[in-house]
Coordinates of N, CA and C in Angstrom, one line a residue:
M1247 N 6.1 5.9 -15.1 CA 7.6 4.9 -15.4 C 7.3 4.3 -17.0
P1248 N 8.1 3.7 -17.6 CA 8.1 3.3 -18.9 C 7.0 2.1 -18.8
T1249 N 6.4 1.6 -20.1 CA 5.5 0.4 -20.1 C 6.6 -0.9 -19.9
T1250 N 7.6 -0.5 -20.3 CA 8.5 -1.6 -20.1 C 9.4 -2.2 -18.9
T1251 N 8.6 -1.2 -17.6 CA 8.9 -1.6 -16.3 C 8.6 -2.9 -16.0
S1252 N 9.5 -3.4 -15.0 CA 8.9 -5.1 -14.5 C 8.1 -4.6 -13.6
P1253 N 7.5 -5.7 -13.2 CA 6.6 -5.3 -12.1 C 7.7 -5.4 -10.7
P1254 N 8.9 -6.0 -10.3 CA 9.8 -5.6 -9.2 C 10.3 -4.2 -9.2
D1255 N 10.6 -4.0 -10.4 CA 11.2 -2.5 -10.6 C 10.1 -1.3 -10.2
L1256 N 9.1 -1.7 -10.9 CA 7.8 -0.6 -10.8 C 7.7 -0.7 -9.1
Y1257 N 7.2 -1.9 -8.4 CA 7.2 -1.8 -6.7 C 8.3 -1.2 -6.5
R1258 N 9.7 -1.8 -6.2 CA 10.5 -1.0 -5.9 C 10.6 0.8 -5.8
H1259 N 9.9 1.5 -7.2 CA 10.3 2.5 -7.4 C 8.8 3.2 -6.4
G1260 N 7.8 2.4 -6.5 CA 6.5 2.9 -5.6 C 7.2 3.0 -4.2
L1261 N 7.7 1.9 -3.9 CA 8.3 1.9 -2.3 C 9.3 3.3 -2.0
R1262 N 10.1 3.6 -2.6 CA 10.9 5.0 -2.8 C 10.0 5.9 -2.8
L1263 N 9.0 6.0 -3.3 CA 8.2 7.6 -3.5 C 7.3 7.4 -1.9
L1264 N 7.1 6.4 -1.5 CA 6.0 6.0 -0.1 C 7.1 6.7 0.9
L1265 N 8.6 6.4 1.0 CA 9.2 6.8 1.7 C 9.8 8.5 1.5
D1266 N 9.5 8.7 0.2 CA 9.7 10.4 -0.1 C 8.3 11.0 0.4
K1267 N 7.4 10.5 0.9 CA 5.9 11.1 1.2 C 5.5 11.5 -0.6
D1268 N 5.7 11.1 -1.4 CA 5.3 11.5 -2.8 C 4.0 10.6 -2.9
I1269 N 2.8 10.8 -2.2 CA 1.8 10.1 -2.2 C 1.1 10.4 -3.9
A1270 N 1.3 11.6 -4.5 CA 0.7 11.9 -5.7 C 1.2 11.0 -6.8
S1271 N 2.7 11.0 -6.4 CA 3.4 10.3 -7.6 C 3.4 8.8 -7.4
W1272 N 2.9 8.3 -6.2 CA 3.0 6.8 -6.1 C 1.3 6.4 -6.6
V1273 N 0.6 7.1 -6.5 CA -0.7 7.1 -7.1 C -0.8 7.0 -8.5
G1274 N 0.2 8.0 -9.0 CA 0.5 8.1 -10.5 C 0.7 6.8 -11.3
L1275 N 1.2 5.9 -10.5 CA 1.9 4.3 -11.1 C 0.6 3.3 -11.4
W1276 N -0.8 4.0 -10.5 CA -1.9 3.2 -10.8 C -2.3 3.2 -12.0
A1277 N -2.8 2.1 -12.6 CA -3.8 2.4 -13.6 C -5.2 2.5 -13.5
E1278 N -5.9 3.5 -14.5 CA -7.0 4.2 -14.0 C -8.0 3.4 -13.3
H1279 N -8.6 2.1 -13.6 CA -9.2 1.1 -12.9 C -8.7 0.0 -12.3
G1280 N -7.4 0.2 -11.4 CA -6.8 -0.4 -10.7 C -7.5 -0.8 -9.5
V1281 N -7.3 -2.0 -8.9 CA -8.1 -2.2 -7.6 C -7.2 -2.7 -6.6
M1282 N -7.4 -2.2 -5.2 CA -6.7 -2.4 -4.1 C -7.6 -3.0 -3.3
E1283 N -7.0 -4.1 -2.9 CA -7.8 -4.9 -1.8 C -7.6 -5.3 -0.4
F1284 N -8.0 -5.4 0.6 CA -7.4 -5.5 1.7 C -8.3 -6.7 2.8
P1285 N -7.9 -8.0 2.4 CA -8.6 -9.1 2.7 C -8.8 -9.3 4.3
F1286 N -8.0 -8.5 5.1 CA -7.9 -8.7 6.3 C -8.4 -7.5 7.1
A1287 N -8.9 -6.7 6.1 CA -9.5 -5.1 6.8 C -10.3 -5.4 8.1
P1288 N -10.3 -4.9 9.3 CA -11.4 -5.0 10.3 C -12.4 -4.1 9.8
A1289 N -13.8 -4.3 10.7 CA -15.0 -3.6 10.7 C -14.6 -2.2 10.5
G1290 N -15.1 -1.7 9.7 CA -15.0 0.0 9.3 C -13.7 0.5 8.9
W1291 N -13.0 -0.5 8.0 CA -12.0 0.0 7.2 C -12.5 -0.6 5.9
P1292 N -12.1 0.1 4.6 CA -12.3 -0.4 3.6 C -11.8 -1.9 3.1
R1293 N -12.2 -3.0 2.1 CA -12.0 -4.2 1.7 C -11.6 -3.7 0.6
R1294 N -12.2 -3.2 -0.1 CA -11.6 -3.0 -1.8 C -12.0 -1.5 -2.3
L1295 N -11.2 -0.8 -2.9 CA -10.9 0.3 -3.4 C -10.6 0.0 -5.1
E1296 N -11.9 0.7 -5.8 CA -11.7 0.4 -7.0 C -11.3 1.7 -8.0
G1297 N -10.6 1.8 -8.5 CA -10.0 3.0 -9.4 C -9.0 3.8 -8.8
R1298 N -8.3 4.6 -9.4 CA -7.2 5.3 -9.2 C -7.6 6.3 -8.4
E1299 N -8.7 6.8 -8.5 CA -9.0 8.0 -7.6 C -9.3 7.4 -6.0
A1300 N -10.2 6.5 -6.0 CA -10.3 5.7 -5.0 C -9.1 5.4 -4.0
V1301 N -7.9 5.2 -4.5 CA -6.6 4.6 -4.0 C -6.0 6.0 -3.4
A1302 N -6.2 7.1 -4.4 CA -5.6 8.3 -4.0 C -6.7 9.1 -2.6
A1303 N -7.8 8.9 -2.5 CA -8.3 9.3 -1.5 C -8.2 8.7 -0.4
Y1304 N -7.6 7.2 -0.5 CA -7.5 6.6 0.8 C -6.0 7.0 1.0
M1305 N -5.1 7.1 0.7 CA -4.0 7.3 0.9 C -3.4 8.8 0.8
R1306 N -4.4 9.7 0.8 CA -4.1 11.0 0.9 C -3.3 11.7 2.1
D1307 N -3.7 11.1 3.3 CA -3.4 11.7 4.2 C -2.5 10.6 5.4
Y1308 N -1.9 9.7 4.6 CA -1.2 8.5 5.1 C 0.2 9.2 5.7
P1309 N 1.1 10.5 4.9 CA 2.0 10.8 5.4 C 1.8 11.8 6.8
D1310 N 0.8 11.9 7.3 CA 0.3 13.0 8.3 C 0.0 11.9 9.6
H1311 N 0.1 10.7 9.3 CA -0.2 10.1 10.5 C 0.8 8.9 10.5
I1312 N 1.4 8.5 9.3 CA 2.6 7.1 9.6 C 3.8 7.7 9.0
D1313 N 5.0 8.1 9.8 CA 6.0 8.5 9.0 C 6.9 7.2 8.6
L1314 N 7.0 7.0 7.3 CA 7.9 5.7 7.0 C 9.1 6.0 7.2
H1315 N 10.0 5.1 7.8 CA 11.6 5.3 7.3 C 12.1 4.6 6.3
D1316 N 11.5 3.2 6.5 CA 12.4 2.0 5.9 C 11.4 1.1 5.4
F1317 N 11.9 0.2 4.4 CA 11.1 -1.2 4.2 C 12.4 -2.4 3.8
P1318 N 12.6 -2.7 5.2 CA 13.4 -3.8 5.5 C 13.0 -5.1 5.0
D1319 N 13.7 -6.0 5.1 CA 13.0 -7.4 4.9 C 12.6 -7.4 3.4
L1320 N 12.7 -6.9 2.5 CA 12.0 -6.4 1.3 C 12.3 -8.1 0.7
L1321 N 11.7 -9.0 0.3 CA 11.5 -10.2 -0.6 C 10.7 -9.8 -2.0
I1322 N 10.5 -10.1 -3.2 CA 9.9 -10.0 -4.4 C 10.0 -11.2 -4.9
H1323 N 8.9 -11.9 -4.8 CA 8.8 -13.5 -5.5 C 8.3 -13.0 -7.2
E1324 N 8.8 -13.5 -8.2 CA 8.3 -13.4 -9.3 C 7.4 -15.0 -9.3
T1325 N 6.4 -14.9 -10.1 CA 5.3 -15.8 -10.2 C 5.5 -16.6 -11.7
T1326 N 4.8 -17.6 -11.7 CA 4.7 -18.3 -13.1 C 3.6 -17.1 -14.1
D1327 N 3.0 -16.0 -13.7 CA 2.2 -15.1 -14.5 C 3.6 -13.9 -14.5
P1328 N 4.0 -13.6 -15.2 CA 5.1 -12.4 -15.4 C 4.5 -11.0 -15.2
S1329 N 3.4 -11.0 -14.9 CA 2.9 -9.7 -14.5 C 2.3 -9.7 -13.1
T1330 N 2.6 -10.8 -12.4 CA 2.4 -10.9 -11.0 C 3.4 -11.1 -10.3
I1331 N 3.5 -10.7 -9.1 CA 4.6 -10.6 -8.1 C 4.1 -11.0 -6.4
V1332 N 4.8 -11.6 -5.8 CA 4.4 -11.6 -4.4 C 5.3 -11.2 -3.8
V1333 N 4.9 -10.0 -2.8 CA 5.7 -9.3 -1.8 C 5.9 -9.6 -0.5
E1334 N 6.8 -9.3 0.0 CA 6.8 -9.7 1.5 C 8.0 -8.6 2.1
M1335 N 7.3 -8.1 3.1 CA 8.4 -6.7 3.6 C 7.8 -6.5 5.0
R1336 N 8.5 -5.2 5.6 CA 8.3 -4.7 6.8 C 8.1 -3.3 6.0
G1337 N 7.0 -2.7 6.9 CA 7.4 -0.9 6.8 C 7.7 -0.4 8.2
V1338 N 9.0 0.5 8.4 CA 8.9 0.7 10.0 C 9.1 2.2 9.7
G1339 N 9.0 3.1 10.8 CA 8.9 4.3 11.1 C 8.6 4.9 12.4
R1340 N 7.3 5.7 12.3 CA 6.6 6.2 14.0 C 5.4 6.3 13.4
L1341 N 4.8 6.4 14.4 CA 3.2 6.9 14.6 C 3.4 8.5 14.4
V1342 N 2.7 9.5 13.7 CA 3.0 10.9 13.9 C 2.4 11.4 15.2
A1343 N 1.3 10.8 15.6 CA 0.5 11.6 16.6 C 1.0 11.5 17.7
T1344 N 1.6 9.9 17.8 CA 2.0 9.7 19.2 C 3.5 9.6 19.8
G1345 N 4.5 9.4 18.3 CA 6.0 9.4 18.2 C 6.0 7.6 18.5
N1346 N 5.1 7.1 18.7 CA 5.6 5.6 19.0 C 6.0 4.9 17.5
P1347 N 7.0 4.0 17.8 CA 7.6 3.2 16.7 C 5.9 2.3 15.7
F1348 N 6.4 2.5 14.7 CA 5.7 1.6 13.4 C 6.6 0.7 12.9
D1349 N 5.5 -0.7 13.0 CA 6.5 -1.6 12.3 C 5.3 -2.6 12.1
M1350 N 5.1 -2.8 10.6 CA 4.3 -3.6 10.1 C 4.7 -4.7 9.0
T1351 N 4.3 -5.7 9.0 CA 4.9 -6.4 8.3 C 3.5 -6.9 7.4
Y1352 N 4.0 -7.1 6.0 CA 3.1 -6.9 4.7 C 3.3 -8.3 4.0
I1353 N 2.4 -8.7 3.4 CA 2.5 -9.7 2.3 C 1.3 -9.2 1.0
A1354 N 2.0 -8.9 -0.1 CA 1.2 -8.3 -1.1 C 0.9 -9.1 -2.4
V1355 N 0.0 -9.4 -3.1 CA 0.0 -9.8 -4.3 C -0.4 -8.6 -5.2
V1356 N 0.9 -8.4 -6.0 CA 0.5 -7.2 -7.2 C 0.6 -7.8 -8.5
T1357 N -0.1 -7.0 -9.2 CA -0.3 -7.6 -10.9 C -0.3 -6.1 -11.3
V1358 N 0.8 -6.0 -12.6 CA 1.0 -4.9 -13.4 C 0.9 -5.2 -14.5
Q1359 N 0.3 -4.5 -15.3 CA 0.0 -4.1 -16.9 C 0.1 -2.9 -17.5
D1360 N 1.1 -2.8 -18.3 CA 1.7 -1.6 -19.0 C 2.2 -0.4 -18.0
G1361 N 3.0 -1.2 -17.4 CA 3.8 -0.1 -16.4 C 3.1 0.4 -15.6
R1362 N 1.8 -0.1 -15.1 CA 0.7 0.4 -13.8 C 0.6 -0.7 -13.1
F1363 N 0.1 -0.4 -11.9 CA -0.4 -1.3 -10.8 C -1.9 -1.8 -11.4
T1364 N -2.6 -2.6 -11.8 CA -3.7 -2.9 -12.2 C -4.9 -3.8 -10.5
S1365 N -4.0 -4.7 -9.8 CA -4.3 -5.2 -9.0 C -3.3 -5.4 -7.9
Y1366 N -3.6 -5.0 -6.7 CA -2.8 -4.8 -5.5 C -3.6 -5.4 -4.2
R1367 N -3.1 -6.8 -3.6 CA -4.3 -7.4 -2.8 C -3.0 -7.5 -1.4
D1368 N -3.3 -6.5 -0.6 CA -2.7 -6.0 0.7 C -2.9 -6.9 1.8
Y1369 N -2.2 -7.8 2.1 CA -2.5 -8.8 3.4 C -1.5 -8.0 4.7
W1370 N -2.4 -7.4 5.4 CA -1.5 -6.7 6.4 C -2.2 -7.1 7.8
N1371 N -1.5 -6.7 8.9 CA -2.1 -7.0 10.3 C -3.2 -6.1 10.8
P1372 N -4.3 -6.6 10.7 CA -5.4 -5.5 11.0 C -5.5 -4.7 12.6
L1373 N -4.8 -5.9 13.7 CA -4.6 -5.6 14.8 C -3.5 -4.3 14.8
A1374 N -2.5 -3.7 14.1 CA -2.1 -2.7 14.2 C -3.0 -1.7 14.4
V1375 N -4.1 -1.0 14.1 CA -4.6 -0.2 13.6 C -5.3 0.2 15.1
Q1376 N -5.4 -0.8 15.7 CA -5.8 -0.7 17.0 C -4.9 0.6 17.9
E1377 N -3.5 0.3 17.4 CA -2.6 1.3 17.9 C -3.1 3.0 17.9
P1378 N -3.0 3.8 19.3 CA -3.4 5.6 18.8 C -2.4 5.9 17.8
G1379 N -3.2 6.6 17.0 CA -2.5 7.1 16.2 C -2.2 6.6 14.7
A1380 N -2.7 5.2 14.5 CA -2.3 4.6 13.4 C -3.4 4.7 12.2
A1381 N -4.5 5.2 12.6 CA -5.6 5.2 11.4 C -5.6 6.5 10.9
F1382 N -5.2 6.0 9.5 CA -4.7 7.3 8.4 C -6.0 7.5 7.4
T1383 N -7.2 7.1 7.9 CA -8.3 7.2 6.9 C -9.3 8.0 7.8
T1384 N -10.2 9.0 7.3 CA -11.4 9.5 8.1 C -12.1 8.4 8.3
H1385 N -13.0 8.6 9.1 CA -14.0 7.4 9.2 C -15.2 7.5 8.5
P1386 N -15.8 8.7 7.6 CA -16.7 8.4 6.4 C -15.8 7.9 5.0
T1387 N -14.4 8.0 5.2 CA -13.8 7.1 3.8 C -14.1 5.7 4.3
R1388 N -13.9 5.6 5.5 CA -13.4 3.9 6.0 C -14.8 3.4 5.5
S1389 N -15.8 3.9 6.3 CA -17.3 3.1 6.0 C -17.9 3.3 4.6
S1390 N -17.4 4.4 3.9 CA -18.2 4.1 2.6 C -17.0 3.5 1.5
A1391 N -16.0 3.3 1.7 CA -15.3 2.8 0.9 C -15.4 0.8 1.0
R1392 N -16.0 0.5 1.7 CA -16.3 -1.0 2.1 C -17.1 -1.6 1.1

């Protein structure tokens, strides 16, 4: 994405890549030293990922576990800081292992610099990972990334 891409446009582009299961290109939207945080992560799940490589490792197997179909109810709120947005959305699809529906509500606070994600605080429901088939990171990644 060009450095003139607005934070809302970059975010929307990222969602399209996730729906296309193009994790490598989604990771490519990240700044080298970008930080992804999960303030509500349950025990054993990472709370902070530092750097593009850590984000890539975390997301590597996501499509093998969660088959996303849509992001309905997308609302992107611009803030007084033009580089930061607040996003409300749902991710819907199915859990690959069980075929059960996947329906997660998210709120994210995202900062973009030079056309790349630099900070992404993802406020997702930690109870959802208790569903069989929802865990998409391996146990060693979860415990070592905390």
